[in-house]
Short mmCIF file of C-alpha atoms and ligand atoms in Angstrom, two decimals:
data_model
loop_
_atom_site.label_atom_id
_atom_site.label_comp_id
_atom_site.label_asym_id
_atom_site.label_seq_id
_atom_site.Cartn_x
_atom_site.Cartn_y
_atom_site.Cartn_z
CA MET A 1407 14.71 -23.87 -9.32
CA VAL A 1408 15.30 -20.79 -7.18
CA ARG A 1409 11.27 -19.28 -7.03
CA ARG A 1410 11.73 -15.17 -6.74
CA LEU A 1411 9.65 -13.79 -3.52
CA PHE A 1412 6.79 -12.62 -4.26
CA ILE A 1413 5.58 -9.60 -2.03
CA ALA A 1414 2.15 -8.47 -2.94
CA GLY A 1415 -0.11 -5.40 -0.96
CA ASN A 1416 -3.94 -6.17 -1.12
CA TRP A 1417 -5.74 -3.03 -0.53
CA LYS A 1418 -8.82 -4.12 0.18
CA MET A 1419 -11.24 -1.29 0.30
CA ASN A 1420 -9.77 0.83 1.26
CA THR A 1421 -8.04 4.52 -0.02
CA SER A 1422 -10.06 6.94 -2.13
CA SER A 1423 -8.66 8.64 -5.43
CA SER A 1424 -6.05 10.60 -4.61
CA ARG A 1425 -4.84 8.63 -1.48
CA ALA A 1426 -3.80 5.76 -3.91
CA VAL A 1427 -2.37 7.52 -6.45
CA GLU A 1428 -0.69 9.20 -3.83
CA LEU A 1429 0.01 5.87 -1.53
CA ALA A 1430 1.32 4.05 -5.34
CA GLU A 1431 3.46 7.28 -6.07
CA GLN A 1432 5.31 6.75 -2.43
CA VAL A 1433 5.96 2.63 -2.85
CA ALA A 1434 7.58 3.13 -6.24
CA GLY A 1435 9.94 5.47 -4.78
CA ALA A 1436 10.74 3.55 -1.03
CA LEU A 1437 11.19 0.13 -3.71
CA ALA A 1438 12.78 1.91 -6.40
CA TYR A 1439 16.02 -0.04 -5.01
CA VAL A 1440 14.41 -3.39 -5.28
CA ASP A 1441 15.86 -5.34 -8.34
CA ASN A 1442 14.78 -9.75 -6.88
CA ILE A 1443 11.69 -9.03 -5.76
CA ASP A 1444 8.68 -9.89 -7.67
CA LEU A 1445 6.16 -6.28 -6.39
CA ALA A 1446 2.65 -5.88 -6.91
CA VAL A 1447 -0.04 -3.68 -5.54
CA PHE A 1448 -3.83 -4.44 -5.88
CA PRO A 1449 -5.70 -1.51 -5.27
CA PRO A 1450 -9.81 -0.90 -5.68
CA PHE A 1451 -11.18 -1.33 -8.75
CA VAL A 1452 -12.05 2.07 -9.02
CA TYR A 1453 -8.58 3.14 -9.32
CA LEU A 1454 -6.58 0.87 -10.86
CA SER A 1455 -6.18 2.93 -14.60
CA GLN A 1456 -4.60 6.10 -11.99
CA VAL A 1457 -2.18 3.43 -10.03
CA ALA A 1458 -1.31 1.79 -12.93
CA GLU A 1459 -0.68 4.64 -14.87
CA VAL A 1460 1.40 6.14 -11.87
CA LEU A 1461 3.69 2.31 -11.42
CA LYS A 1462 4.08 2.09 -15.75
CA GLY A 1463 8.04 2.10 -16.03
CA THR A 1464 8.48 1.10 -11.40
CA ALA A 1465 8.85 -2.33 -10.06
CA LEU A 1466 5.44 -3.03 -9.05
CA ALA A 1467 3.06 -4.62 -11.38
CA VAL A 1468 -0.87 -3.94 -10.90
CA GLY A 1469 -3.13 -6.66 -10.05
CA ALA A 1470 -7.41 -6.85 -9.31
CA GLN A 1471 -8.29 -7.84 -6.07
CA ASP A 1472 -11.33 -10.09 -7.38
CA CYS A 1473 -12.67 -11.16 -11.47
CA PHE A 1474 -15.95 -12.14 -13.31
CA TYR A 1475 -15.92 -16.12 -15.63
CA GLU A 1476 -17.85 -14.42 -18.05
CA ASP A 1477 -16.59 -11.84 -20.67
CA ASN A 1478 -19.12 -9.24 -21.06
CA GLY A 1479 -23.08 -9.25 -20.80
CA ALA A 1480 -25.84 -9.22 -18.14
CA PHE A 1481 -23.68 -9.27 -15.15
CA THR A 1482 -24.17 -5.98 -12.74
CA GLY A 1483 -21.68 -5.18 -11.27
CA GLU A 1484 -18.82 -8.04 -12.34
CA ILE A 1485 -15.62 -6.97 -13.94
CA SER A 1486 -14.40 -9.05 -16.29
CA THR A 1487 -10.44 -10.24 -16.75
CA ALA A 1488 -10.86 -8.28 -20.76
CA MET A 1489 -11.64 -4.74 -18.27
CA LEU A 1490 -8.30 -5.75 -15.67
CA LYS A 1491 -6.54 -6.46 -18.43
CA ASP A 1492 -7.88 -3.44 -20.60
CA VAL A 1493 -6.37 -1.21 -17.63
CA GLY A 1494 -2.89 -2.60 -16.48
CA CYS A 1495 -3.49 -5.22 -14.52
CA SER A 1496 -0.71 -8.52 -15.00
CA TYR A 1497 -2.42 -10.34 -11.48
CA VAL A 1498 -5.13 -11.08 -9.87
CA ILE A 1499 -6.95 -12.34 -6.43
CA ILE A 1500 -9.16 -14.89 -6.62
CA GLY A 1501 -10.89 -16.95 -3.23
CA HIS A 1502 -9.81 -14.12 -0.90
CA SER A 1503 -10.94 -15.25 2.61
CA GLU A 1504 -13.14 -12.22 2.72
CA ARG A 1505 -14.84 -12.76 -0.39
CA ARG A 1506 -15.23 -16.08 1.06
CA HIS A 1507 -16.49 -15.99 4.25
CA VAL A 1508 -18.23 -12.35 3.88
CA ILE A 1509 -19.11 -12.49 0.33
CA GLY A 1510 -20.29 -16.81 0.35
CA GLU A 1511 -18.15 -17.36 -2.18
CA ALA A 1512 -17.23 -21.39 -3.01
CA ASP A 1513 -14.77 -23.91 -4.32
CA GLU A 1514 -16.53 -24.09 -7.74
CA LEU A 1515 -17.04 -20.33 -8.32
CA ILE A 1516 -13.43 -19.12 -7.16
CA ASN A 1517 -12.36 -22.51 -10.23
CA ARG A 1518 -14.37 -20.86 -13.11
CA LYS A 1519 -12.51 -17.38 -11.31
CA VAL A 1520 -9.19 -18.85 -11.53
CA LEU A 1521 -9.68 -20.91 -15.34
CA LYS A 1522 -10.49 -17.64 -16.73
CA ALA A 1523 -7.83 -15.40 -15.80
CA VAL A 1524 -4.69 -18.35 -16.40
CA GLY A 1525 -6.50 -18.85 -19.82
CA ASP A 1526 -6.79 -15.21 -20.93
CA GLY A 1527 -3.32 -14.36 -19.40
CA LEU A 1528 -3.93 -12.68 -15.84
CA LYS A 1529 -1.74 -14.63 -13.17
CA PRO A 1530 -4.25 -15.28 -10.53
CA ILE A 1531 -3.36 -15.41 -6.43
CA LEU A 1532 -5.39 -18.32 -5.40
CA CYS A 1533 -6.38 -18.12 -1.45
CA VAL A 1534 -7.08 -20.82 1.04
CA GLY A 1535 -7.18 -21.26 4.72
CA GLU A 1536 -8.81 -22.41 7.47
CA LEU A 1537 -11.37 -21.11 9.68
CA LEU A 1538 -10.16 -21.16 13.72
CA GLU A 1539 -12.53 -23.39 14.63
CA GLN A 1540 -11.07 -25.93 11.79
CA ARG A 1541 -7.61 -25.33 12.64
CA GLN A 1542 -8.93 -26.55 16.29
CA ALA A 1543 -10.80 -29.85 15.07
CA ASP A 1544 -7.02 -30.50 13.27
CA GLU A 1545 -9.10 -30.33 9.88
CA THR A 1546 -6.60 -27.49 8.36
CA ASP A 1547 -4.99 -30.08 5.91
CA GLU A 1548 -8.22 -30.96 5.00
CA VAL A 1549 -10.07 -27.93 4.55
CA VAL A 1550 -7.05 -26.46 3.00
CA SER A 1551 -6.29 -29.23 0.05
CA ARG A 1552 -9.56 -29.31 -1.03
CA GLN A 1553 -9.59 -25.45 -1.74
CA VAL A 1554 -6.33 -26.53 -3.31
CA LYS A 1555 -7.43 -28.88 -5.27
CA ILE A 1556 -11.37 -27.34 -6.66
CA GLY A 1557 -9.05 -24.37 -6.98
CA LEU A 1558 -7.18 -25.26 -9.55
CA GLU A 1559 -9.06 -27.89 -10.70
CA GLY A 1560 -8.95 -28.47 -14.75
CA LEU A 1561 -5.58 -26.51 -15.18
CA GLY A 1562 -2.87 -28.13 -16.97
CA LYS A 1563 0.91 -28.49 -15.51
CA ALA A 1564 1.54 -25.00 -18.11
CA ASP A 1565 -0.71 -23.14 -16.67
CA VAL A 1566 -0.28 -23.74 -13.15
CA LEU A 1567 2.73 -22.55 -13.60
CA ASN A 1568 1.57 -19.26 -13.83
CA VAL A 1569 -0.96 -19.54 -10.30
CA THR A 1570 0.62 -17.94 -7.56
CA ILE A 1571 -0.99 -19.65 -4.43
CA ALA A 1572 -1.57 -17.60 -1.23
CA TYR A 1573 -2.04 -19.96 2.08
CA GLU A 1574 -3.88 -17.36 4.91
CA PRO A 1575 -5.51 -18.83 7.65
CA VAL A 1576 -8.90 -16.71 7.98
CA TRP A 1577 -7.96 -16.19 12.29
CA ALA A 1578 -4.40 -14.49 11.44
CA ILE A 1579 -6.33 -12.05 8.44
CA GLY A 1580 -6.70 -8.79 9.71
CA THR A 1581 -6.29 -9.87 13.51
CA GLY A 1582 -3.12 -8.82 14.84
CA GLU A 1583 -2.36 -12.61 14.97
CA THR A 1584 -0.24 -14.06 13.18
CA ALA A 1585 0.55 -18.01 12.63
CA THR A 1586 3.86 -19.08 13.95
CA PRO A 1587 6.64 -19.68 11.27
CA GLU A 1588 6.87 -23.74 12.55
CA GLN A 1589 2.44 -23.25 11.37
CA ALA A 1590 3.51 -21.51 7.95
CA GLN A 1591 5.74 -23.63 7.01
CA GLN A 1592 4.09 -27.01 7.55
CA ALA A 1593 1.01 -25.64 5.67
CA HIS A 1594 2.94 -24.52 3.03
CA ALA A 1595 4.95 -27.46 2.52
CA MET A 1596 1.74 -30.03 2.48
CA ILE A 1597 0.30 -27.39 -0.23
CA ARG A 1598 3.53 -27.76 -2.10
CA GLN A 1599 3.48 -32.02 -1.46
CA LEU A 1600 0.65 -31.98 -2.63
CA LEU A 1601 1.04 -29.70 -5.93
CA GLY A 1602 3.90 -32.48 -6.40
CA GLU A 1603 1.14 -34.98 -6.21
CA LEU A 1604 -0.69 -33.71 -8.80
CA TYR A 1605 1.69 -32.13 -11.36
CA GLY A 1606 4.99 -33.30 -10.04
CA GLY A 1607 7.76 -32.44 -7.78
CA SER A 1608 9.69 -30.08 -10.63
CA VAL A 1609 5.53 -28.31 -10.81
CA ALA A 1610 5.36 -27.85 -7.11
CA GLN A 1611 9.11 -26.91 -7.30
CA SER A 1612 8.51 -23.69 -9.22
CA VAL A 1613 5.06 -22.77 -8.38
CA ARG A 1614 4.62 -19.92 -5.57
CA ILE A 1615 3.02 -20.29 -2.32
CA GLN A 1616 2.82 -16.79 -0.15
CA TYR A 1617 1.67 -16.62 3.46
CA GLY A 1618 -0.45 -14.22 4.52
CA GLY A 1619 -2.41 -12.91 8.15
CA SER A 1620 -0.90 -10.09 10.26
CA VAL A 1621 2.61 -9.71 8.57
CA LYS A 1622 4.68 -6.59 9.34
CA PRO A 1623 7.62 -5.73 9.64
CA ASP A 1624 8.46 -7.37 12.40
CA ASN A 1625 7.90 -10.59 11.58
CA ALA A 1626 8.24 -10.67 7.89
CA ALA A 1627 11.87 -12.04 7.77
CA GLU A 1628 11.55 -15.37 9.80
CA LEU A 1629 8.42 -15.58 8.04
CA LEU A 1630 10.23 -15.42 4.57
CA ALA A 1631 12.93 -17.02 6.08
CA CYS A 1632 11.22 -21.13 5.79
CA PRO A 1633 11.82 -23.06 3.18
CA ASP A 1634 7.98 -22.82 1.42
CA ILE A 1635 7.10 -19.70 2.48
CA ASP A 1636 7.93 -17.90 -1.01
CA GLY A 1637 5.78 -14.30 -0.75
CA ALA A 1638 3.96 -12.78 1.34
CA LEU A 1639 0.46 -11.06 0.54
CA VAL A 1640 0.27 -7.87 2.31
CA GLY A 1641 -3.30 -6.18 3.70
CA GLY A 1642 -3.43 -4.36 6.80
CA ALA A 1643 0.07 -2.80 6.31
CA SER A 1644 0.44 -2.27 2.98
CA LEU A 1645 -1.32 1.11 3.20
CA LYS A 1646 1.47 2.19 5.03
CA VAL A 1647 4.61 3.07 2.79
CA THR A 1648 7.14 2.37 6.36
CA ASP A 1649 5.85 -1.45 6.98
CA PHE A 1650 5.21 -1.93 3.60
CA ALA A 1651 8.49 -1.29 2.90
CA GLY A 1652 9.84 -2.66 5.96
CA ILE A 1653 8.17 -5.99 5.00
CA VAL A 1654 10.11 -6.42 1.88
CA ALA A 1655 13.29 -5.96 3.33
CA GLY A 1656 12.78 -8.45 5.38
CA GLY A 1657 12.55 -10.68 2.76
CA ARG A 1658 16.02 -9.37 1.32
P1 PGA B 1318 -3.41 -8.14 6.95
O1 PGA B 1318 -4.25 -9.02 5.30
O2 PGA B 1318 -2.55 -8.74 6.34
O3 PGA B 1318 -4.33 -7.08 6.59
O4 PGA B 1318 -3.76 -9.83 7.75
C1 PGA B 1318 -3.49 -10.02 4.76
C2 PGA B 1318 -4.84 -10.42 3.34
O5 PGA B 1318 -6.00 -10.27 4.04
O6 PGA B 1318 -4.04 -11.05 2.04
#
């Protein structure tokens, strides 16, 4: 099974209404030629509708940076999956390292969100990754396996095919420090092996595993050339059109 590359731009808590629209227009223009890679951008919630409107009919899909696991009700500040679909999202990032380590989200909460997103027809990007001290203590495999196992708990084989896993070592996010292609490939291969144990070899071969953490135009090609790296989750560089376009070009 050939996995199409998937390059995603996580805008995090950046842009303004006018900048979000401008950036979306520029990115769509710069990547209009792409037909062999899946592309998506993840603006802040409040700009989703505007960005989705601009990107209608282009090669770029729109996703949200988080969601909640209930449909509606007294959950002040939360956003449901139905709301996200209503404004044109097809993807949602769940368990991003900043939500785990800045906001304090735990694996069980992340799992509820993944189940809800898949159940409601959104395609989640489940983010996993170890802290620097965990890598130094040789705990990477253990930490990442636990995050994958709990994050996917309760999903059947058909459902897992709608999930993308993003391996993002926490020490590489927004730091300018990137995992070497060898380190990244090793973690991705470990995740794929685990998916094989959980869901069987053919599912494991079909699930996309993205790398994230300071992906830039000058390191994208060698990362994306690794056999188990099926795309990139790009943060900082997705705010610069030439950088994002350069990363996509590196994946071709
Ligand atoms: P970065 O962020 O590319 O700025 O390191 C990646 C991410 O957080 O998804």
